[in-house]
mmCIF file of C-alpha atoms and ligand atoms in Angstrom:
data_model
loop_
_atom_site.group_PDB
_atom_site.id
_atom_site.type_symbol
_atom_site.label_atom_id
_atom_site.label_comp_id
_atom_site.label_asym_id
_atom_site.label_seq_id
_atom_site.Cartn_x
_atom_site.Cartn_y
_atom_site.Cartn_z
ATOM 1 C CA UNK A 1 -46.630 68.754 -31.454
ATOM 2 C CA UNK A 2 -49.602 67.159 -33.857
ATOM 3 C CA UNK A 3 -52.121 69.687 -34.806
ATOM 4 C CA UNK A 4 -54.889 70.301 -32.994
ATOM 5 C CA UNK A 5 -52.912 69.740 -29.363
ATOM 6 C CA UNK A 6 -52.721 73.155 -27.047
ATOM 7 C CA UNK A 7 -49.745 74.022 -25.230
ATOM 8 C CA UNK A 8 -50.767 74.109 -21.609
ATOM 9 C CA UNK A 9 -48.468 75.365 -18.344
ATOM 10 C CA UNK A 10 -48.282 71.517 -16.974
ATOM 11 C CA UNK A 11 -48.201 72.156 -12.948
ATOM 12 C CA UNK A 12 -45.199 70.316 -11.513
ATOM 13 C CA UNK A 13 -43.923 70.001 -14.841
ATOM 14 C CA UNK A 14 -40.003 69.745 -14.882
ATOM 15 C CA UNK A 15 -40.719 70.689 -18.483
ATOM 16 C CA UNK A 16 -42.330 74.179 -19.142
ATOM 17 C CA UNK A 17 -45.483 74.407 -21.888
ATOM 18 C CA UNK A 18 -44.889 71.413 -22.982
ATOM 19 C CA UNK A 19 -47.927 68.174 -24.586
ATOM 20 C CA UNK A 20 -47.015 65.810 -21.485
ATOM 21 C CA UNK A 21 -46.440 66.255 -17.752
ATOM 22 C CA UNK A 22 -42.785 64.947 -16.735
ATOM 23 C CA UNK A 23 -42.742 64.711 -13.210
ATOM 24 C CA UNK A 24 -39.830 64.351 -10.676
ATOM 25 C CA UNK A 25 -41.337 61.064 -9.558
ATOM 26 C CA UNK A 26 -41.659 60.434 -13.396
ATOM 27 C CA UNK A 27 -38.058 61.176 -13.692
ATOM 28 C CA UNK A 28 -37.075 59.084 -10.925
ATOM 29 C CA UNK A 29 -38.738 55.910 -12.045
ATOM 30 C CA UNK A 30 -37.222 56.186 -15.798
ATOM 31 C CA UNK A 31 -33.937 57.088 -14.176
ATOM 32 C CA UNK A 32 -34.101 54.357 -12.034
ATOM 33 C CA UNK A 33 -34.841 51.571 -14.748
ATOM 34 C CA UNK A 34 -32.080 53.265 -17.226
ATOM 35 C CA UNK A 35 -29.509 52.504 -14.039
ATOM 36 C CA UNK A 36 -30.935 48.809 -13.501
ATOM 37 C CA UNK A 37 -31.529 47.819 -17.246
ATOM 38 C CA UNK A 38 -27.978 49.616 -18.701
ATOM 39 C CA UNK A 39 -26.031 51.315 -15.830
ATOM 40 C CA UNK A 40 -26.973 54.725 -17.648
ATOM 41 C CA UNK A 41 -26.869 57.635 -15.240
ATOM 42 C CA UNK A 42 -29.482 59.869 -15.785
ATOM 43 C CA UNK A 43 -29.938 62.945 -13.585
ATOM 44 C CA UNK A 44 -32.295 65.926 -14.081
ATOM 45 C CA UNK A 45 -30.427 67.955 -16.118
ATOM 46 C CA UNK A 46 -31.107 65.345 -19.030
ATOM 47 C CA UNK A 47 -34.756 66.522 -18.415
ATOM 48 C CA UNK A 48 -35.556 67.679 -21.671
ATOM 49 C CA UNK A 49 -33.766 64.804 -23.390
ATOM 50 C CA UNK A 50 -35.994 62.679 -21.559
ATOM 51 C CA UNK A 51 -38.943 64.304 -22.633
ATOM 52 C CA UNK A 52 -38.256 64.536 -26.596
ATOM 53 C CA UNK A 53 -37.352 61.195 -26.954
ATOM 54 C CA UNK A 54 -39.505 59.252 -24.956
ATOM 55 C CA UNK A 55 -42.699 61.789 -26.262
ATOM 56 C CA UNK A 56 -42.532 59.971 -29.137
ATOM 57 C CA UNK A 57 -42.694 56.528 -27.678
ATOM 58 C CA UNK A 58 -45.758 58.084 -25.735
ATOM 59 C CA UNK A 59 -47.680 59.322 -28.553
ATOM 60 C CA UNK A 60 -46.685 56.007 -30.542
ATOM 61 C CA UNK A 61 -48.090 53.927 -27.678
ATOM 62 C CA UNK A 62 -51.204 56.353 -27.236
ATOM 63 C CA UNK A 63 -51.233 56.700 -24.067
ATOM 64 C CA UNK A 64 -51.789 60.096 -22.176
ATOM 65 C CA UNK A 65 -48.418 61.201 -20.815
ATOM 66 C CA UNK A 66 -45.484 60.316 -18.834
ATOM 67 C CA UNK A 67 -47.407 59.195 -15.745
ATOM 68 C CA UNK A 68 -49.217 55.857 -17.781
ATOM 69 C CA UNK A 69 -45.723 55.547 -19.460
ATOM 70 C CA UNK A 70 -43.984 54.975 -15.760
ATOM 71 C CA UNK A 71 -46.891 52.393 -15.096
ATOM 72 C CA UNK A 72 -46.007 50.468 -18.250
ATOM 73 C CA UNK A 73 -42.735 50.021 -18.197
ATOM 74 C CA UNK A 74 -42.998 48.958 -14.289
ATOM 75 C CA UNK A 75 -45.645 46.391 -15.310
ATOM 76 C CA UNK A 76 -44.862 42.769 -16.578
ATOM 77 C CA UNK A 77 -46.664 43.987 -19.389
ATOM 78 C CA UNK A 78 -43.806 46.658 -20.216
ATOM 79 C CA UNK A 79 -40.716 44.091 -20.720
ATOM 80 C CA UNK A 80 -40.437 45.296 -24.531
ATOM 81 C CA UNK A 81 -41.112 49.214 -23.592
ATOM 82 C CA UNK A 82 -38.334 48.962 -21.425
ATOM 83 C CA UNK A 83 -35.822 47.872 -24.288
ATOM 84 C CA UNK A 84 -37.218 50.581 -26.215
ATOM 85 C CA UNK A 85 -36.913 52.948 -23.505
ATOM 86 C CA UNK A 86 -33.308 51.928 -23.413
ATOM 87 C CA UNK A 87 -32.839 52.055 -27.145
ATOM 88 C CA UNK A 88 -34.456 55.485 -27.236
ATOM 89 C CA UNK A 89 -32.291 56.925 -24.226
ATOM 90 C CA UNK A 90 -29.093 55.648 -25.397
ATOM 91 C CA UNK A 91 -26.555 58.478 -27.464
ATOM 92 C CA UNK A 92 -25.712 56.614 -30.440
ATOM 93 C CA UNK A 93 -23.152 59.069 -32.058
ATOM 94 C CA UNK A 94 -20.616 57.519 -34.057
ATOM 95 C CA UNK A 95 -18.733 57.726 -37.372
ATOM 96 C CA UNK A 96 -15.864 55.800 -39.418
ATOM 97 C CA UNK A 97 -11.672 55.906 -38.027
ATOM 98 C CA UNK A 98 -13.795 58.006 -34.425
ATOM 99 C CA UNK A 99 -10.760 59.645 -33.047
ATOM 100 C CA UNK A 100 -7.979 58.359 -36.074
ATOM 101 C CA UNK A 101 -5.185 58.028 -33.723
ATOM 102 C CA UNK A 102 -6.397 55.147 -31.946
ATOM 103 C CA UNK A 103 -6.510 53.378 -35.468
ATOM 104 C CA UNK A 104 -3.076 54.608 -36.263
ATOM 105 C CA UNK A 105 -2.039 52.852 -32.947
ATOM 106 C CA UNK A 106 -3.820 50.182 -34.099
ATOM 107 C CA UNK A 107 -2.220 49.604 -37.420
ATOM 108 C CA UNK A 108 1.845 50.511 -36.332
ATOM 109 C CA UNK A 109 1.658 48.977 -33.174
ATOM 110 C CA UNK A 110 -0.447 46.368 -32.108
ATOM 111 C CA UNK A 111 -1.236 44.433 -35.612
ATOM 112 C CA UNK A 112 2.334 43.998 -36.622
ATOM 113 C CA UNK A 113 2.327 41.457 -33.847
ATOM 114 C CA UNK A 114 -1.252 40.242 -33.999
ATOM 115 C CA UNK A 115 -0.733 39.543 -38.007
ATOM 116 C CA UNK A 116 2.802 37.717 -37.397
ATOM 117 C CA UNK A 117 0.809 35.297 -34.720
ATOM 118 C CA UNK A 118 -2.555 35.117 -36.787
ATOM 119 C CA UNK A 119 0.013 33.647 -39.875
ATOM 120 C CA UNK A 120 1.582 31.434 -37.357
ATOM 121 C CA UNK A 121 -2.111 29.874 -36.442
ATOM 122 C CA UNK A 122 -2.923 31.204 -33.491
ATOM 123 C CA UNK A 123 -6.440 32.460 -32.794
ATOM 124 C CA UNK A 124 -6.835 36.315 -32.269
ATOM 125 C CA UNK A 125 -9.428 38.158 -31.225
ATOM 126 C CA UNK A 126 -10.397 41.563 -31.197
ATOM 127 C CA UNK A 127 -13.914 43.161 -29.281
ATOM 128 C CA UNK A 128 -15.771 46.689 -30.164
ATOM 129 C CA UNK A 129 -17.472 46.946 -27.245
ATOM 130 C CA UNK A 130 -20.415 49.324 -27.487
ATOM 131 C CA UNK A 131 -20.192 49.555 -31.223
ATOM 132 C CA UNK A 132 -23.348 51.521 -32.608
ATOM 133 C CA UNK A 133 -24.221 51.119 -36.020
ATOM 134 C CA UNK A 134 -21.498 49.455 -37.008
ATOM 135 C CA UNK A 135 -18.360 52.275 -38.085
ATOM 136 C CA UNK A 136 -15.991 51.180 -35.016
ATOM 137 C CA UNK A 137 -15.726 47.735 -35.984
ATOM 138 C CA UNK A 138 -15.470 48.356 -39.343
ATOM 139 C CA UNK A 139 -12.742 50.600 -38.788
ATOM 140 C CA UNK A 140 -11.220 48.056 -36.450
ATOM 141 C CA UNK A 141 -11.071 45.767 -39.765
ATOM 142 C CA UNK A 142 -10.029 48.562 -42.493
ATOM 143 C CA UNK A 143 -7.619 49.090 -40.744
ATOM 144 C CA UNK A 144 -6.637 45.519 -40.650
ATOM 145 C CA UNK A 145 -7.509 44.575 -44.046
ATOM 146 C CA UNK A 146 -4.994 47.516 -45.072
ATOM 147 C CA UNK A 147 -2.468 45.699 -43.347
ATOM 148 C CA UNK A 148 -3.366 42.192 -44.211
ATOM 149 C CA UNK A 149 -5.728 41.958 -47.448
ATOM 150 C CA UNK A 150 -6.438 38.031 -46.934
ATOM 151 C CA UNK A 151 -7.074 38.173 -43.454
ATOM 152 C CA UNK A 152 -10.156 36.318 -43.412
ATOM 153 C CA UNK A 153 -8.041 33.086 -44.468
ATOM 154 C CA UNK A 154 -6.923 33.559 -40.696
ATOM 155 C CA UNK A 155 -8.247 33.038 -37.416
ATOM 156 C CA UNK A 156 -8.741 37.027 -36.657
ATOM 157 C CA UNK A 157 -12.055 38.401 -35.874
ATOM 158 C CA UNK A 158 -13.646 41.256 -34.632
ATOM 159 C CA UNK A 159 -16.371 40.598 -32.123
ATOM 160 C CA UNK A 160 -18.902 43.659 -32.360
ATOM 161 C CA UNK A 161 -21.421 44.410 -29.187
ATOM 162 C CA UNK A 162 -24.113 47.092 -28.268
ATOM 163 C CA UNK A 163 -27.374 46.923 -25.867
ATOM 164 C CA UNK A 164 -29.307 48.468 -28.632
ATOM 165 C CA UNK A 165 -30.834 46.010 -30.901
ATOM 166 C CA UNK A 166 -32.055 48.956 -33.772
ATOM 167 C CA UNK A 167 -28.178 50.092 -33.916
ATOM 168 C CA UNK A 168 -27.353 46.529 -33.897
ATOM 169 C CA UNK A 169 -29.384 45.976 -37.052
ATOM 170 C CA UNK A 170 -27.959 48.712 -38.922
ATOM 171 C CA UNK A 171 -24.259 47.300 -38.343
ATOM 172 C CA UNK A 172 -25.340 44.006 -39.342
ATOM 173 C CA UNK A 173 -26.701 45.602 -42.137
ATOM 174 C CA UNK A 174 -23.235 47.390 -43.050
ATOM 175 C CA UNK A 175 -25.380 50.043 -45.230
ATOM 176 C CA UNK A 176 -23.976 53.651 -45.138
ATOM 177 C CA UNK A 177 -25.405 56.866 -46.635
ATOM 178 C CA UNK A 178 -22.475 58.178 -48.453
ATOM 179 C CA UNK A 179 -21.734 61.341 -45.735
ATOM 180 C CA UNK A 180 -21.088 58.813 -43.276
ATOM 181 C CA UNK A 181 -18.192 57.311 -45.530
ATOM 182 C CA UNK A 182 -16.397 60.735 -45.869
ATOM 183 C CA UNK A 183 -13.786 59.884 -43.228
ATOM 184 C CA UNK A 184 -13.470 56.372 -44.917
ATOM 185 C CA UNK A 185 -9.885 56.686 -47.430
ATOM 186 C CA UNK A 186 -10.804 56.662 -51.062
ATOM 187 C CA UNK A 187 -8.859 52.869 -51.762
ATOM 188 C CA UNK A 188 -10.341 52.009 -48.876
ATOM 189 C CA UNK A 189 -13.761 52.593 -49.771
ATOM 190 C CA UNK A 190 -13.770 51.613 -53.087
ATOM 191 C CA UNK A 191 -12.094 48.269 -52.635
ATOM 192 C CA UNK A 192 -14.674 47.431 -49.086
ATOM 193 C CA UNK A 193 -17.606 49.352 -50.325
ATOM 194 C CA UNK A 194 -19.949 48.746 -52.880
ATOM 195 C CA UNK A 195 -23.136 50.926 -54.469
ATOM 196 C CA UNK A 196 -26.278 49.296 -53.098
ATOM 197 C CA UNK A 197 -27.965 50.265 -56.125
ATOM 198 C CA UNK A 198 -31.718 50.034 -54.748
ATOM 199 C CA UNK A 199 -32.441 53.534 -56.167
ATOM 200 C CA UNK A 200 -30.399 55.404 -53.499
ATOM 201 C CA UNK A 201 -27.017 56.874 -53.033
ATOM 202 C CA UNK A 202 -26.257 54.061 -50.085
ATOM 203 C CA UNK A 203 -23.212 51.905 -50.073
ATOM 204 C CA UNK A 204 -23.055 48.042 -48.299
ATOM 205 C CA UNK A 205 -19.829 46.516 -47.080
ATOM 206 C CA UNK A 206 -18.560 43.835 -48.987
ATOM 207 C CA UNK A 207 -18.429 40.402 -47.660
ATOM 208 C CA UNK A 208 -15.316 40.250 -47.521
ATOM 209 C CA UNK A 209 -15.054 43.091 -44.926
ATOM 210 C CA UNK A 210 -18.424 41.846 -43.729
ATOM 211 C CA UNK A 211 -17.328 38.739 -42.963
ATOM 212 C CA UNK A 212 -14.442 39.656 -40.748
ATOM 213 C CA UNK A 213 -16.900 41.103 -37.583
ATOM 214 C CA UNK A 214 -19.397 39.380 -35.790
ATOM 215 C CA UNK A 215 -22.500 41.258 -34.376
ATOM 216 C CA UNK A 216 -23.947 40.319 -31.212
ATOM 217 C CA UNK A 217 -26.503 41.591 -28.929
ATOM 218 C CA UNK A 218 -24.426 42.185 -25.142
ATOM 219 C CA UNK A 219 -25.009 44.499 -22.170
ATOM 220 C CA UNK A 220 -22.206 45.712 -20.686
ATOM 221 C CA UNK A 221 -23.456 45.631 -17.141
ATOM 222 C CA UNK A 222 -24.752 41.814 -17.615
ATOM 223 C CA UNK A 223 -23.453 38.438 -18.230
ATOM 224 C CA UNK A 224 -21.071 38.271 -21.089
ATOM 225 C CA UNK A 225 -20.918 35.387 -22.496
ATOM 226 C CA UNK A 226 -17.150 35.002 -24.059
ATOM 227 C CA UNK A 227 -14.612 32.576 -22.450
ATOM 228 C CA UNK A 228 -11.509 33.442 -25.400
ATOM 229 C CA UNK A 229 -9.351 36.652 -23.792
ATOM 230 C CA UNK A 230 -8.717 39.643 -26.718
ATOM 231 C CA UNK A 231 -5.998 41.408 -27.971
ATOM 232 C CA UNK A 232 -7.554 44.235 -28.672
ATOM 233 C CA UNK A 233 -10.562 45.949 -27.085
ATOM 234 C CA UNK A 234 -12.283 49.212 -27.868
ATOM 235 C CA UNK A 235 -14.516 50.553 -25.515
ATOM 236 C CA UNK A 236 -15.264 54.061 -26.434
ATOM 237 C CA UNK A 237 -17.865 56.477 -25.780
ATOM 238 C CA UNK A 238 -19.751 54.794 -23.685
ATOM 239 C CA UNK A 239 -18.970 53.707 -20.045
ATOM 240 C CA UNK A 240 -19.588 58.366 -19.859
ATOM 241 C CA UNK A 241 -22.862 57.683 -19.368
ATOM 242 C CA UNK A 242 -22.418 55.212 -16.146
ATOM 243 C CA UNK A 243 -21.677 56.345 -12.846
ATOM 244 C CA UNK A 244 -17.833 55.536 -11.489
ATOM 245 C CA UNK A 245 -18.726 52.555 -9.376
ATOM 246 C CA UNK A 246 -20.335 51.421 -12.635
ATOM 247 C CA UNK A 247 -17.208 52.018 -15.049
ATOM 248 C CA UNK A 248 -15.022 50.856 -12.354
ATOM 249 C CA UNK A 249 -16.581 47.429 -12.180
ATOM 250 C CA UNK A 250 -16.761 47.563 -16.260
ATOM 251 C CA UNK A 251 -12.572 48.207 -16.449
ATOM 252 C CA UNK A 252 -12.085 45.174 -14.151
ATOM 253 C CA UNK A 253 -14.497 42.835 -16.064
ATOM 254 C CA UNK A 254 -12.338 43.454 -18.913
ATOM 255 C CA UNK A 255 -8.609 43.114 -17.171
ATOM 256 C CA UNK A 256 -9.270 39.064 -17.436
ATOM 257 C CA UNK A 257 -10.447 38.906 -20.964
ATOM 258 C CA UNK A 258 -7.141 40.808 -21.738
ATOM 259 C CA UNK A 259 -4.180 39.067 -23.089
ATOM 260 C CA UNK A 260 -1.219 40.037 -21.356
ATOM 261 C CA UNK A 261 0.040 43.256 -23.726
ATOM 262 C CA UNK A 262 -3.815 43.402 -25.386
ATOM 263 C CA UNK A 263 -4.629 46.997 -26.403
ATOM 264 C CA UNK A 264 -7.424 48.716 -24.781
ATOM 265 C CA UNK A 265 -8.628 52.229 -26.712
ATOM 266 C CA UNK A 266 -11.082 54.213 -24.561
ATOM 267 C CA UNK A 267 -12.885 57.194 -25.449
ATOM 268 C CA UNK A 268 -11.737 60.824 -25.161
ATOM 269 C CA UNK A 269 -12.935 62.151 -21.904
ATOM 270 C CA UNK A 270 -12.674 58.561 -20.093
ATOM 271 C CA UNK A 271 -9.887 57.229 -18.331
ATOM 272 C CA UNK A 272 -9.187 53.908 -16.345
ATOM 273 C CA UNK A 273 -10.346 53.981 -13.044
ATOM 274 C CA UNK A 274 -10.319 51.541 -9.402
ATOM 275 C CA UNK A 275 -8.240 48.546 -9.247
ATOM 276 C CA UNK A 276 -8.363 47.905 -12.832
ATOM 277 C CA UNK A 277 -6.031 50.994 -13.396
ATOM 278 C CA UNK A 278 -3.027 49.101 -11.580
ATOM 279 C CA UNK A 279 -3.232 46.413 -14.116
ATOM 280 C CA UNK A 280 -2.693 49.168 -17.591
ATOM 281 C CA UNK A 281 0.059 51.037 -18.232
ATOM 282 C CA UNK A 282 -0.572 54.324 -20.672
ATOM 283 C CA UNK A 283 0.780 53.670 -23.661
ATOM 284 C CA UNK A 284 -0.634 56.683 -25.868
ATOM 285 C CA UNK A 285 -3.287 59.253 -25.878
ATOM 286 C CA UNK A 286 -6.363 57.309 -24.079
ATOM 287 C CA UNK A 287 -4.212 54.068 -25.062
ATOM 288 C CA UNK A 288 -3.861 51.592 -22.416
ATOM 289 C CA UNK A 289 -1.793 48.402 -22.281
ATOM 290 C CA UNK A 290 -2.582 45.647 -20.073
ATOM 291 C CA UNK A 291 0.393 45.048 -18.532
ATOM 292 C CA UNK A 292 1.696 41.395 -18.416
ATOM 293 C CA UNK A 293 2.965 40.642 -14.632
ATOM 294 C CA UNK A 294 -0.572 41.343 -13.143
ATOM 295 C CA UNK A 295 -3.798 40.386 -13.236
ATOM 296 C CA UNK A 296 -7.360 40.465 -12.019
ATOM 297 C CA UNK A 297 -9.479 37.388 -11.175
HETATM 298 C C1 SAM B 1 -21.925 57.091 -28.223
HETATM 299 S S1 SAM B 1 -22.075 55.427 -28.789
HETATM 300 C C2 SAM B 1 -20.381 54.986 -28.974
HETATM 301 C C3 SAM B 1 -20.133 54.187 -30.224
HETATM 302 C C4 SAM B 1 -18.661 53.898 -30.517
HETATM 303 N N1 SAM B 1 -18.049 53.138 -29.457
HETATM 304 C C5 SAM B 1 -17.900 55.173 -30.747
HETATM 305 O O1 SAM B 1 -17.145 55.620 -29.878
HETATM 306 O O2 SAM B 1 -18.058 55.763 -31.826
HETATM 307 C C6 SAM B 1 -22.542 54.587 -27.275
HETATM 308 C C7 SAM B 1 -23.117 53.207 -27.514
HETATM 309 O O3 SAM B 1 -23.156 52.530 -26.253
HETATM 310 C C8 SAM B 1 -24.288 51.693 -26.239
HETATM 311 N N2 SAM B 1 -24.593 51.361 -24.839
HETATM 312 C C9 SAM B 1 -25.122 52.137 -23.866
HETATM 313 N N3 SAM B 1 -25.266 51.458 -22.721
HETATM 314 C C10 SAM B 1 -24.795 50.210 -22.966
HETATM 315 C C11 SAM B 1 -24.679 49.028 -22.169
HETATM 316 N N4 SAM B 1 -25.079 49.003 -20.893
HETATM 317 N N5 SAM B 1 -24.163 47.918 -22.741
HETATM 318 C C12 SAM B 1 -23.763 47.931 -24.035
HETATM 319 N N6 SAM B 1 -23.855 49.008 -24.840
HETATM 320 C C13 SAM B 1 -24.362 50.139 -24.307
HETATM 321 C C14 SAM B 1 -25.358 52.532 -26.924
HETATM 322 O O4 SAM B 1 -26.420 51.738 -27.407
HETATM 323 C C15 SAM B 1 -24.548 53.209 -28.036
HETATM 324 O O5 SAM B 1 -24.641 52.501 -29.235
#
């Protein structure tokens, strides 16, 4: 709280002693934009999550509490507050080889194929779907580059998405603070990695890893773009925060951009769900193969 600001019992508050008043019908309207603009469930219990991080966005703004923040972002005038609102609402935990199995799957037994038909010319495709600032898809390509050093010669890319344009930036970017490269194998990191050498401890990607992903903005519950289907598709982490009608409709957008056999890594607590579930079979621990005789138009 900045100096000089008294902590006041705010009547109807859903947030005791606190600078601003949240409101239910605050809550509503901010819960009701996260749904429309990102599919992100919010109920009350996230009350106080609500409050911390969009406080800041109200003090930033200067206006005088939640109640002129709802009225922005419902006005034409509050197209860019809502992104931010989204940006600021959205979890954005990640780190480098998230959950190593999946990457161990990835290396024994999906690339071995993928790497045979990549040297054979054929165009393969991998998506990080939700991908943060940036250690998913660059663990996607470690973990290919381990396998096959030259693989940019090929046709083999990693397509890299998230709603957040911030977390975006910092992927593109492909700067780590050294902590965040702990889980990152020493070879690995010194033949990828290099010191940024702009006065801090920070390491960049190299190109050559760099190269490999391609970072695009992409909302998961709006148009996607991409005709070309993928063999590989991590979606992790994220499809938690929608509702099941939500992450229902999100498995069966992805059952026709799968190959047949494509590899689709979810995240811990998630699990395939509605029709898209008869078109996977498990094939490890939150490991899903799309499974060749069916399909979903
Ligand atoms: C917890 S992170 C997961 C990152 C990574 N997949 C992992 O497991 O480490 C969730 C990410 O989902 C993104 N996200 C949330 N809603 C989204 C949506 N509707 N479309 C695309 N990305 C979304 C957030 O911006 C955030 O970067």
């Amino acid at each position: 709280m900045p100096p000089g600001v008294t902590k006041t019992r705010n009547v109807g508050s859903l947030i005791e002693n606190a600078e601003f008043r949240l409101t239910v019908d605050d809550l509503k309207v901010i819960s009701e934009i996260m749904m429309q603009e990102a599919g992100i469930a919010l109920s009350q219990a996230k009350a106080s999550l609500i409050y911390s991080r969009l406080a800041k966005r109200i003090r930033k703004l200067g206006l005088s509490g939640f109640h002129d923040y709802c009225s922005l972002i419902q006005s034409s005038a509050g197209v860019d507050e809502c992104k931010e609102m989204v940006a600021a609402l959205t979890t954005n935990v990640t780190s480098f080889f998230r959950e190593p199995h999946h990457f161990e799957h990835l290396r024994t037994k999906v690339l071995p194929q993928l790497i045979e038909r990549a040297k054979a010319g054929e165009r393969i495709r991998m998506w990080s779907a939700a991908c943060s600032t940036g250690p998913e898809p660059y663990s996607m390509a470690l973990t290919l580059l381990k396998e096959m050093p030259d693989a940019s010669k090929y046709d083999i890319r990693i397509l890299a998405t998230d709603i957040d344009p911030n977390v975006l930036a910092v992927a593109a970017s492909g700067i780590y603070e050294p902590a965040l490269l702990e889980p990152v194998p020493e070879g690995m990191r010194r033949s990828w990695f290099k010191p940024l050498n702009d006065g801090t401890d920070r390491f960049q990607v190299k190109d050559e890893l760099r190269r490999l992903i391609a970072f695009r903005h992409l909302n998961l519950i709006g148009n996607w773009p991409m005709k070309g289907k993928f063999w590989v598709i991590f979606c992790r982490n994220v499809v938690i925060y929608f509702d099941n009608q939500m992450q229902e409709r999100v498995w069966s957008r992805f059952m026709p951009l799968l190959e047949d056999d494509a590899a689709l890594y979810i995240g811990h607590s998630e699990r395939v769900s509605g029709a898209a579930a008869s078109c996977v079979v498990n094939d490890g621990v939150t490991v899903y193969k799309k499974s060749g005789g069916r399909s979903l138009k």
